[in-house]
Coordinates of C-alpha atoms and ligand atoms in Angstrom, one line a residue:
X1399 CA -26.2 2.8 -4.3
X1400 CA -25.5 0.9 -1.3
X1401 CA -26.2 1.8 1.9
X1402 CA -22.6 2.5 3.8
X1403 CA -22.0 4.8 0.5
X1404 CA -25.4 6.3 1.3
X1405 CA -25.3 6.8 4.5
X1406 CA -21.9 8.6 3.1
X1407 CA -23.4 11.0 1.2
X1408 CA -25.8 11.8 3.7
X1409 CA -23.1 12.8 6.3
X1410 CA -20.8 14.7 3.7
X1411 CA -23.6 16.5 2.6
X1412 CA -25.3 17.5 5.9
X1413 CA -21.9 18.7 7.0
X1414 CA -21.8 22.4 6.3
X1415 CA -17.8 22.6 7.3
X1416 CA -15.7 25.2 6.2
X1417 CA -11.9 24.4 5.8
X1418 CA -9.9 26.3 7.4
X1419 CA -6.5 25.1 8.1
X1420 CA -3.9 27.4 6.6
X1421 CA -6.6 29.6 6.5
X1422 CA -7.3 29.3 2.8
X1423 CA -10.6 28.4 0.7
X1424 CA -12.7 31.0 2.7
X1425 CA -16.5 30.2 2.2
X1426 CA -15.8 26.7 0.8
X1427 CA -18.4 24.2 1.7
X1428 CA -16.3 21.0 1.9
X1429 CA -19.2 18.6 2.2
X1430 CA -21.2 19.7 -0.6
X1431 CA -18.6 18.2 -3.1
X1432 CA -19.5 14.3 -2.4
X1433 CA -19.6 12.5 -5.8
X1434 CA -21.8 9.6 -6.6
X1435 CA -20.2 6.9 -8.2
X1436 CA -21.9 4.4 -10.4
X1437 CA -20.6 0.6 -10.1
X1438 CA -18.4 0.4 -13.6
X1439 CA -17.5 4.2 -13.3
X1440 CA -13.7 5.2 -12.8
X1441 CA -12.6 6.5 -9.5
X1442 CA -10.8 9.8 -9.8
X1443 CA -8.2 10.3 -7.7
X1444 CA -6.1 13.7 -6.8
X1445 CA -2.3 12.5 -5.6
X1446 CA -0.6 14.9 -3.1
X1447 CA 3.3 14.3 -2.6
X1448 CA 4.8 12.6 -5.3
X1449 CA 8.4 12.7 -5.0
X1450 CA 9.0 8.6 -3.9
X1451 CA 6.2 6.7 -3.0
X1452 CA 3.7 9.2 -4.3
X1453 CA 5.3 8.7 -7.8
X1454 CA 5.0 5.1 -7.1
X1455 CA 1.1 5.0 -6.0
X1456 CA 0.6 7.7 -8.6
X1457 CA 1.9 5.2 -11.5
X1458 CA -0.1 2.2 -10.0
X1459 CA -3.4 4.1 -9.3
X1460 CA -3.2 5.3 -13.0
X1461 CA -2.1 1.7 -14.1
X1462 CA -5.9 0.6 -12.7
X1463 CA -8.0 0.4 -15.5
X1464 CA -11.0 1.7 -13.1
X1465 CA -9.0 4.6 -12.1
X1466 CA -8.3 8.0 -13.0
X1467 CA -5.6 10.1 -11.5
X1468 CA -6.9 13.7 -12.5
X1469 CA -4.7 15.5 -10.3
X1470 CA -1.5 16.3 -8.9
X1471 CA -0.2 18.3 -5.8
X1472 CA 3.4 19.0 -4.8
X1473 CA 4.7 21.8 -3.5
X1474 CA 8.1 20.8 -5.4
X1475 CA 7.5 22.0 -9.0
X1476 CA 10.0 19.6 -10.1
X1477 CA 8.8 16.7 -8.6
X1478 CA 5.1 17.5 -10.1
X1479 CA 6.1 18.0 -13.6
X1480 CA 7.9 14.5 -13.9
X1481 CA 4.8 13.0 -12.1
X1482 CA 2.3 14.3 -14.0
X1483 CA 4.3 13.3 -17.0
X1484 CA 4.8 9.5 -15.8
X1485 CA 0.9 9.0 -15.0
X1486 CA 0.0 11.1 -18.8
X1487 CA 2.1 8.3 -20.4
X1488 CA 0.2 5.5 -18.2
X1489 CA -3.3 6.5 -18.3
X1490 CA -3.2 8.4 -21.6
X1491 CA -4.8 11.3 -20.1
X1492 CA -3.0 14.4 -18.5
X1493 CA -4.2 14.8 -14.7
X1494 CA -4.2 18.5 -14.0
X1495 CA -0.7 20.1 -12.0
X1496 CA -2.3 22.1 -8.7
X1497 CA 0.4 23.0 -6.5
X1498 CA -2.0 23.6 -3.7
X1499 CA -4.0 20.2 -2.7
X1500 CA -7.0 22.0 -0.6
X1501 CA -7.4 24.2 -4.2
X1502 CA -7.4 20.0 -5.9
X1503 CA -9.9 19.1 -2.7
X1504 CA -12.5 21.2 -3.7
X1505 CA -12.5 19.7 -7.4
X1506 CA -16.4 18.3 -7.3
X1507 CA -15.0 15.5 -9.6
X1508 CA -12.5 14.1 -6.9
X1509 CA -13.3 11.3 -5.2
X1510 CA -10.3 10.4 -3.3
X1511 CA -7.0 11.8 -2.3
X1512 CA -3.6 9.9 -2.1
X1513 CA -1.6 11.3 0.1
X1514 CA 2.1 10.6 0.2
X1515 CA 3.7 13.8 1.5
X1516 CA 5.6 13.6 4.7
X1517 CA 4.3 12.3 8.2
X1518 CA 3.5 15.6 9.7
X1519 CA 0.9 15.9 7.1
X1520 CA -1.0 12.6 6.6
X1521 CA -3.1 13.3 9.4
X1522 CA -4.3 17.0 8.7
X1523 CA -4.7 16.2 5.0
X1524 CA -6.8 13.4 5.6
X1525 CA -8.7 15.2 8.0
X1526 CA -9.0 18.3 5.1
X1527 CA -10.0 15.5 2.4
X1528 CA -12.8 13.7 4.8
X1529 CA -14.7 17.0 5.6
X1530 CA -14.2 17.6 1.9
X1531 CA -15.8 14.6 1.4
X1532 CA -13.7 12.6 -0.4
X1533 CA -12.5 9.3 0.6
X1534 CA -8.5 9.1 1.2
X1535 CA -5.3 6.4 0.8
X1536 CA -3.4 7.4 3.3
X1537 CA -0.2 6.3 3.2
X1538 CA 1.7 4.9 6.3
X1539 CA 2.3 6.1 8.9
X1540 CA -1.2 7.5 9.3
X1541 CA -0.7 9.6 12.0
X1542 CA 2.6 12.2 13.2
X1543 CA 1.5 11.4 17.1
X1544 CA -1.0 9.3 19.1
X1545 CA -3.2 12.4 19.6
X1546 CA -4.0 13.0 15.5
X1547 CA -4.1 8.9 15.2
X1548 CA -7.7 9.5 17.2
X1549 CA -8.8 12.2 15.5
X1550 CA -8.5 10.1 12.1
X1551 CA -10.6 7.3 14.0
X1552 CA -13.1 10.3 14.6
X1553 CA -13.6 12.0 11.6
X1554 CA -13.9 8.6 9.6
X1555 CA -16.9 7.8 12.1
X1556 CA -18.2 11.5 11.6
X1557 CA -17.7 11.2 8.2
X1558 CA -18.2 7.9 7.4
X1559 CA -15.7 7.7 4.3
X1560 CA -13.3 5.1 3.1
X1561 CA -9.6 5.7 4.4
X1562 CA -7.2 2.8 3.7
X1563 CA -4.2 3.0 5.8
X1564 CA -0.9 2.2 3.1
X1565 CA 0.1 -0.6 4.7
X1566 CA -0.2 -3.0 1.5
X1567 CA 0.6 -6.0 3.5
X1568 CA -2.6 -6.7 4.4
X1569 CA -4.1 -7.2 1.4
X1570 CA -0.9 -9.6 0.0
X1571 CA -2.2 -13.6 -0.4
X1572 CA 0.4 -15.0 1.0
X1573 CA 0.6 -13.0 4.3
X1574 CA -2.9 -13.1 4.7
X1575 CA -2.2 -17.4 4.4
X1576 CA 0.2 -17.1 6.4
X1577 CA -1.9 -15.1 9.0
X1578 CA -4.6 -17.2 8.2
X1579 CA -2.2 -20.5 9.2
X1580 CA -1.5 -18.6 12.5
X1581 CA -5.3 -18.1 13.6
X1582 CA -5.9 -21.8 12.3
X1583 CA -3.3 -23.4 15.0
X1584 CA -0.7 -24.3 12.5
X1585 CA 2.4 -23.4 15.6
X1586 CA 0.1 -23.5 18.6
X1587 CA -1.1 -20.5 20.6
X1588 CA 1.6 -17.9 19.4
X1589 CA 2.7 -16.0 22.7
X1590 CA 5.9 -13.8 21.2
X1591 CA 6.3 -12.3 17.9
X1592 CA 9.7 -10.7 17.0
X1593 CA 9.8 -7.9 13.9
X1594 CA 12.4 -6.1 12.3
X1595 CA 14.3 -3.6 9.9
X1596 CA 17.6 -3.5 8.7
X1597 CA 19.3 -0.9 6.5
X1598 CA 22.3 0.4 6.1
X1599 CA 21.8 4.5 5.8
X1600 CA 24.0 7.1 5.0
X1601 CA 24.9 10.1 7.4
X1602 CA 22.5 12.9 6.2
X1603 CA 25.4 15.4 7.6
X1604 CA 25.2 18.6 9.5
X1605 CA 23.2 20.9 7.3
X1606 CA 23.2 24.5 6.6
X1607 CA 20.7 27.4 6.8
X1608 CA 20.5 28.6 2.4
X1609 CA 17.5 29.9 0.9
X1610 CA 15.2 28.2 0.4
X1611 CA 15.0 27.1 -3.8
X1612 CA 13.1 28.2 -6.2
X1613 CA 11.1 25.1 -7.3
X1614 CA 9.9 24.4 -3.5
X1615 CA 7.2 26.1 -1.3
X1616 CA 8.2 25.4 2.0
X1617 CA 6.0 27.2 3.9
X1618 CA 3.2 24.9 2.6
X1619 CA 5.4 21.8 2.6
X1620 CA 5.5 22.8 6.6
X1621 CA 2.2 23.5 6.8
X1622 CA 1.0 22.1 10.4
X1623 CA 4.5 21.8 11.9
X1624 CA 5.9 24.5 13.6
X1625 CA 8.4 26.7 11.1
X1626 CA 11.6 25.6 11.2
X1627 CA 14.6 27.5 8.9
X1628 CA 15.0 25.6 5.7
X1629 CA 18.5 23.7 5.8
X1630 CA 20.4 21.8 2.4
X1631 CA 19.9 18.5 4.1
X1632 CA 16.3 18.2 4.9
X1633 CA 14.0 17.9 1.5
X1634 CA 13.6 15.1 0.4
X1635 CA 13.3 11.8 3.0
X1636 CA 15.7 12.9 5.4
X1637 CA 12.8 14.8 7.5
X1638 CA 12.1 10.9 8.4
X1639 CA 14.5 11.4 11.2
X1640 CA 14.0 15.2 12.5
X1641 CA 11.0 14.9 15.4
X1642 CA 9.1 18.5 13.9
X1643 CA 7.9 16.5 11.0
X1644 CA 9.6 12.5 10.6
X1645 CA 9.0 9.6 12.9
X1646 CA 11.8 7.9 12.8
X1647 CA 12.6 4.5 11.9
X1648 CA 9.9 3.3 14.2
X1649 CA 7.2 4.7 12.1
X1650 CA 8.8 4.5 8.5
X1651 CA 9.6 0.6 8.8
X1652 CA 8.7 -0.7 11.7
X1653 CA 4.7 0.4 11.6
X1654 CA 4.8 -2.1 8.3
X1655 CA 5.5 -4.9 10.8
X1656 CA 4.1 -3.5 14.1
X1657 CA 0.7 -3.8 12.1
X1658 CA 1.1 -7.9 11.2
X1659 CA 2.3 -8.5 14.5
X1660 CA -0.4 -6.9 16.1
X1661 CA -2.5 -9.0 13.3
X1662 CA -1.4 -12.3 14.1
X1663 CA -1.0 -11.9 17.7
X1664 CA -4.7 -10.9 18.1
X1665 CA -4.2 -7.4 20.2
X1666 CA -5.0 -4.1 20.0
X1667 CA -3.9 -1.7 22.6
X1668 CA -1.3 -3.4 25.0
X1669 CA -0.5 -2.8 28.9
X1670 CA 3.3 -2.1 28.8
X1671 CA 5.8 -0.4 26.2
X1672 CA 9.6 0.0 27.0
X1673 CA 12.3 0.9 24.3
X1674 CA 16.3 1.7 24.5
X1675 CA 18.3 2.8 21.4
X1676 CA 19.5 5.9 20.4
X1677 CA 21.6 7.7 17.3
X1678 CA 24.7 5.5 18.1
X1679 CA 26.1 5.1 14.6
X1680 CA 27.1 9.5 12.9
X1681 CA 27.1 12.5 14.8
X1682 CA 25.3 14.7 12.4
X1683 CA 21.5 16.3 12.4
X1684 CA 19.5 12.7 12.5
X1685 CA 17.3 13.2 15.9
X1686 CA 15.5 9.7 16.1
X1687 CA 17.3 6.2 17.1
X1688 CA 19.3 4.8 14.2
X1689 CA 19.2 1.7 16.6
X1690 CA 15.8 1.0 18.9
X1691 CA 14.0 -1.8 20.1
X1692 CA 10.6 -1.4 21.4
X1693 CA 9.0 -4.3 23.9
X1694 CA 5.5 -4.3 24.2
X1695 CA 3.2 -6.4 26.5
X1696 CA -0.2 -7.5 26.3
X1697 CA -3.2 -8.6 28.6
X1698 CA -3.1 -11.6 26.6
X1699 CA -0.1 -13.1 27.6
X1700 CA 1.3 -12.5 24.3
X1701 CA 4.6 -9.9 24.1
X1702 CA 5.9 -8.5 20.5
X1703 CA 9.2 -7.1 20.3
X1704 CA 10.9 -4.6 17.5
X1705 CA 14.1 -4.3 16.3
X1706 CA 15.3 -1.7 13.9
X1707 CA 19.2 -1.0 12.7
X1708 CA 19.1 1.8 10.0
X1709 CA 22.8 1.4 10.2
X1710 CA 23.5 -2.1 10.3
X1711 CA 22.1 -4.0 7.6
X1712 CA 23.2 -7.3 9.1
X1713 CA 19.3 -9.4 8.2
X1714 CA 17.8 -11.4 10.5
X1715 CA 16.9 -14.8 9.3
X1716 CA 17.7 -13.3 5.9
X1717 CA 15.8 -11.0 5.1
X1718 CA 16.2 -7.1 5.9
X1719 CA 12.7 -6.9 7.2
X1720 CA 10.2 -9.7 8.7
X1721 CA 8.4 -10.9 11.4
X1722 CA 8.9 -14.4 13.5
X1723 CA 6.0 -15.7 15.5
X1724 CA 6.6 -18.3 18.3
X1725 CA 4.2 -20.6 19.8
X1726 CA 3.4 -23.6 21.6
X1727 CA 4.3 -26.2 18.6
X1728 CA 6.5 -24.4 16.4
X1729 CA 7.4 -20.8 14.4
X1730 CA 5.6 -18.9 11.6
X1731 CA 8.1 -16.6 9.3
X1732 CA 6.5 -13.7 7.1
X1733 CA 9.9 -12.7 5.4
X1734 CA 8.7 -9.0 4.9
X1735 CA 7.5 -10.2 0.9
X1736 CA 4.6 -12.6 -0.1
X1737 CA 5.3 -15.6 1.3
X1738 CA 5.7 -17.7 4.6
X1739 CA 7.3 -20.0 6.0
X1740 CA 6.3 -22.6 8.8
X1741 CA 8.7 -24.3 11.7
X1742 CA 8.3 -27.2 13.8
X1743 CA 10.2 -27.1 17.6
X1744 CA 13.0 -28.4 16.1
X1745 CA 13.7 -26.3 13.3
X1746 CA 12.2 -28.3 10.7
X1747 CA 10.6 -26.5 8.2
X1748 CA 6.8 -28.2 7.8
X1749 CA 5.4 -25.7 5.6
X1750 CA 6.9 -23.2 3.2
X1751 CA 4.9 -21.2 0.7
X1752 CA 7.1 -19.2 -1.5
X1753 CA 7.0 -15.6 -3.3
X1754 CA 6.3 -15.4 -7.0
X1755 CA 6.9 -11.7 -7.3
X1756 CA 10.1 -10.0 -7.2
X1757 CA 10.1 -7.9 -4.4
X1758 CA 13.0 -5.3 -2.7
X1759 CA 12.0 -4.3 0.5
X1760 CA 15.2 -1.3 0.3
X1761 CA 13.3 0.0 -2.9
X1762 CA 11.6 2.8 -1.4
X1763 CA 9.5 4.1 -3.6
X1764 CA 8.0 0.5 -5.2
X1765 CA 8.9 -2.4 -3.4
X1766 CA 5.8 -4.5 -4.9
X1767 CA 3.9 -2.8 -7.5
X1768 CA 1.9 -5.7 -8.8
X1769 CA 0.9 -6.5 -5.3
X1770 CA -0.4 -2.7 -4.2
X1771 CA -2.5 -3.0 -6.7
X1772 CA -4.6 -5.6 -4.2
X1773 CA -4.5 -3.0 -1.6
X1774 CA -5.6 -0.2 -4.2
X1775 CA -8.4 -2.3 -5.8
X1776 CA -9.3 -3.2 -1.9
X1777 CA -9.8 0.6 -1.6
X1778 CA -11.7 0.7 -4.5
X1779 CA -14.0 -2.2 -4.2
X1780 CA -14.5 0.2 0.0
X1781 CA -15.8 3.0 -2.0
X1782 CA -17.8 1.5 -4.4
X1783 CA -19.7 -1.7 -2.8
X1784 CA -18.8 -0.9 1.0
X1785 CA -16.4 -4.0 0.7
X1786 CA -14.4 -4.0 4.3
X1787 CA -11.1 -2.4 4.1
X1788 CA -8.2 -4.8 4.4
X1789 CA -6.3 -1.8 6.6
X1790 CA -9.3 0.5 7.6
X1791 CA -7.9 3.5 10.0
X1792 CA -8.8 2.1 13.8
X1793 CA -6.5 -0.7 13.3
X1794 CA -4.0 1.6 11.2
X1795 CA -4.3 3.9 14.4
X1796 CA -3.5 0.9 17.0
X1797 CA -0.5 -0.2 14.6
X1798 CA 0.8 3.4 14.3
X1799 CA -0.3 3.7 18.4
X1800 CA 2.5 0.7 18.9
X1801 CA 5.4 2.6 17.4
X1802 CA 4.5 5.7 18.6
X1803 CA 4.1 4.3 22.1
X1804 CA 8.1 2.7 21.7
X1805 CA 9.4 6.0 21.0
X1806 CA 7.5 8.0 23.6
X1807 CA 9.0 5.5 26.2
X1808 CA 12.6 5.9 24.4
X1809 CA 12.6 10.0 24.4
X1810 CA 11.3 9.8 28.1
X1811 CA 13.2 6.9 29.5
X1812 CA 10.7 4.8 31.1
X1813 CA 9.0 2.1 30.7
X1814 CA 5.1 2.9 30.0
X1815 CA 2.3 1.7 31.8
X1816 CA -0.9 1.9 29.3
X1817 CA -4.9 1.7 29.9
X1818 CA -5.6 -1.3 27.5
X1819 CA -9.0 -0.1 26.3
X1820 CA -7.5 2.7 24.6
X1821 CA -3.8 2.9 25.2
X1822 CA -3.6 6.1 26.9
X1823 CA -0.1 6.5 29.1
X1824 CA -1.0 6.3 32.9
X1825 CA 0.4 8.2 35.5
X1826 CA 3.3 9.9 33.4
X1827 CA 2.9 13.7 32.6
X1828 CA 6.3 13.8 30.7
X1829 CA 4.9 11.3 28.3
X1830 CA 1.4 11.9 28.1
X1831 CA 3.4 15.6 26.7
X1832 CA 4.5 13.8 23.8
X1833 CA 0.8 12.3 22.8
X1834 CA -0.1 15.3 21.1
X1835 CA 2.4 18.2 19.2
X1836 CA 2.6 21.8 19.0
X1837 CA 1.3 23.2 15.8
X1838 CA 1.5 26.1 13.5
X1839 CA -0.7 28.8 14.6
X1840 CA -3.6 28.9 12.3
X1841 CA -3.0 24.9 10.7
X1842 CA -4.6 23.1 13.6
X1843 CA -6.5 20.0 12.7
X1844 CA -9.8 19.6 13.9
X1845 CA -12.5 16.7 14.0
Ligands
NAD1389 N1 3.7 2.0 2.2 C1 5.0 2.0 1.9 O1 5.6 0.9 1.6 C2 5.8 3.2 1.8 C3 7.0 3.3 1.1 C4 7.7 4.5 1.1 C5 7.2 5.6 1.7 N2 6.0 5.6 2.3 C6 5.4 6.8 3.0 O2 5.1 7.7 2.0 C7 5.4 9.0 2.5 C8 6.3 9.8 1.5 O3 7.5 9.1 1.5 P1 8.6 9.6 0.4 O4 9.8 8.7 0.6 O5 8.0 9.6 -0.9 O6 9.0 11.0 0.9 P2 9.6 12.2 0.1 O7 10.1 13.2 1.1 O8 10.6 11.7 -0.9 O9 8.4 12.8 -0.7 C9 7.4 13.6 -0.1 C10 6.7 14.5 -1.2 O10 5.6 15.2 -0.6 C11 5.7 16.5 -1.0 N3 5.0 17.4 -0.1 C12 5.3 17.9 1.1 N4 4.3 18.7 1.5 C13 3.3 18.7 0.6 C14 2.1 19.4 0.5 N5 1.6 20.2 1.5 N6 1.3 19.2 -0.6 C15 1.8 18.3 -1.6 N7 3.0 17.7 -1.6 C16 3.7 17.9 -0.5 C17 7.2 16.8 -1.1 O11 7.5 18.0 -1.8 C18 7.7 15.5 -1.7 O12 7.7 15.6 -3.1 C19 6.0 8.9 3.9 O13 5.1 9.2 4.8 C20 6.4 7.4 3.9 O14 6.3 6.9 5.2 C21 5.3 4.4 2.4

């Protein structure tokens, strides 16, 4: 055994924590429930959400030939079923249906959860999964609010397990070249980086208050967030753009490119965030900007700037999502897929390493199985031999942090003056409000 999964073990098992958010599994001794895993053995896996992307990550984890997925959590019945179905046909093994995932958590054979339910939740779960002492894939973004992106830095430093951060880029060749190129001088010192996301999403309408159906437990599915009635238009995706649980666009897309900006610029927390946008395109229940850019400065001299159009799907140099670096001798282009592309001053392209997987960036539930797989075998190889993670959860905090940060200054208007050792908001009560949320009475996460 090596000695980060060691020293692992040793915290799990010292910790003596009882779960209690929800107030359920009364008596359960979370850290007990660490499994040792031998270096050819399978990792087992429990999924919870697997309606898009969890169905997608459940299929690719049960693809792995050194991967079990032995469980599966939804609160929508129907959603479970087909899942659990899909991953039986893949693996050749039935992974049990438990509706509840902190029943799944304290299966002794579990070593990791996957969780793909919605943003309000990846935060608490993974916090429930750690001081159950599993190790979690946590799918982006990894936090609802700056406040719960801390925590997760916490508890994986009390904890000491593995949690990936689901944004797969980071373990893709090409970008890593491409990022590799940047660090190496290929365009200079590269001072601005521009990133984006285009789309071209429907009106989800004005919904209306019906019971709530048979197949779903929405109490559960609201778990942390404050109860809200349950309205026709909500479940699934379109909680993405309602503040009590989504992020907005911000945080869906723009996290994915936040992250390899931050990356190639060489930043972490910056000095100054300002953002204008708004819901300019339907009238109808969407809360967050369907249009938003987000300007952030750096100590470094280096600025990065977001754009995201869930209503215009116009690309930009195109492609529907990327990210353009610009430095002293030329541009670097990470199209959004596996590839990149490298310009001189006067447009001439010098370098320009192309793709060889099919890719759809608007596919949301699998946009690039074949290359997940890196990031999933990345996770893996963390677990096992203590490899280092290619999105481990401080950066995945100070990638979230960034789009967080944009939409704070949007809701309050202002442009944000930030502590660069940590990215705190200074001297701005209204804002510093919005680092934290409200929660349900009895789901608080704690560290
Ligand atoms: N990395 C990527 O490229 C990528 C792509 C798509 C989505 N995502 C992320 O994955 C997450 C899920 O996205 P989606 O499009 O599949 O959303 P979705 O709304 O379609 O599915 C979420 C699922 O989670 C389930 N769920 C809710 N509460 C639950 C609970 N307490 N226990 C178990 N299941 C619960 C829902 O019933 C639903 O089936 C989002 O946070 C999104 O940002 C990442």
């Amino acid at each position: 055994m090596n000695s980060s999964r060691r020293q692992f073990l040793r915290n799990t098992l010292a910790g003596t924590t009882v779960l209690t958010v929800g107030g359920v599994l009364p008596g359960f001794s979370a850290g007990s429930y660490a499994r040792i895993l031998g270096a050819n053995e399978r990792v087992r896996v429990g999924m919870m959400g697997v309606n898009s992307r969890g169905l997608a990550l459940a299929t690719n984890f049960a693809l792995q030939p050194n991967c079990e997925v032995i469980s599966v959590s939804d609160v929508d019945s129907r959603a479970a079923d087909k899942c659990i179905a899909t991953v039986e046909t893949t693996q050749k093994s039935k992974p049990k249906a438990q509706p509840d995932f902190r029943r799944a958590l304290e299966d002794k054979n579990m070593d990791a959860l996957v969780v793909a339910a919605p943003d309000h939740w990846h935060a608490p779960a993974a916090i429930l999964a750690s001081k159950a002492g599993k190790h979690v894939y946590l799918e982006k973004p990894c936090s609802h609010n700056p406040n719960e992106g801390e925590m997760l830095v916490a508890i994986a430093k009390k904890y000491r397990n593995v949690i990936q951060m689901g944004n797969q880029r980071r373990s893709w060749p090409n970008v890593v070249a491409g990022i590799d190129a940047l660090k190496a001088g290929a365009i200079g010192r590269p001072y601005f980086a521009k990133g984006w996301y285009t789309n071209n999403r429907a009106s989800i309408g004005v919904g209306k208050e019906v019971a709530v159906p048979a197949w779903l437990n929405y109490d559960l599915w609201q778990g942390p967030a404050p109860r809200k009635p349950f309205k026709d238009n909500l479940i699934h995706y379109n909680w993405h753009w309602l503040w009590n649980w989504g992020t907005g666009e911000a945080l869906n897309n723009g996290t994915h490119m936040l992250d390899l900006m931050r990356w190639g610029l060489g930043v972490e927390y910056p000095t100054r965030v300002s953002s204008s946008g708004g819901r300019f395109r339907y009238k109808d229940d969407w809360e967050t900007p369907d249009t938003q850019v987000i300007n952030l400065d750096f100590a470094n001299n280096t600025t990065m700037s977001w754009e995201g159009r869930s209503c215009n799907g116009r690309t930009v140099e195109g492609s529907s999502v990327g990210v353009m670096f610009y430095g002293e001798k030329g541009s670097l282009l990470l199209d959004g897929g596996n590839s990149y592309k490298i310009f001189d001053l006067d447009n001439k392209v010098v370098k320009d390493v192309k793709n060889d997987l099919v890719i759809d960036p608007r596919d949301k539930m699998n946009p690039s199985q074949a290359l997940d797989a890196l990031h999933i075998q990345n996770f893996f190889d963390g677990i096992k031999k203590g490899t280092p993670l290619a999105a481990e959860i401080v950066g995945g905090h100070q990638s979230t942090l960034l789009a967080q940060l944009g939409n704070i200054a949007l809701r309050v208007g202002e442009t944000l003056h930030l502590d660069p050792a940590n990215g705190h908001i200074k001297n701005n009560p209204q804002a510093q409000q919005l680092w934290g949320r409200e929660y349900q009475s009895g789901w608080e996460p704690t560290v």
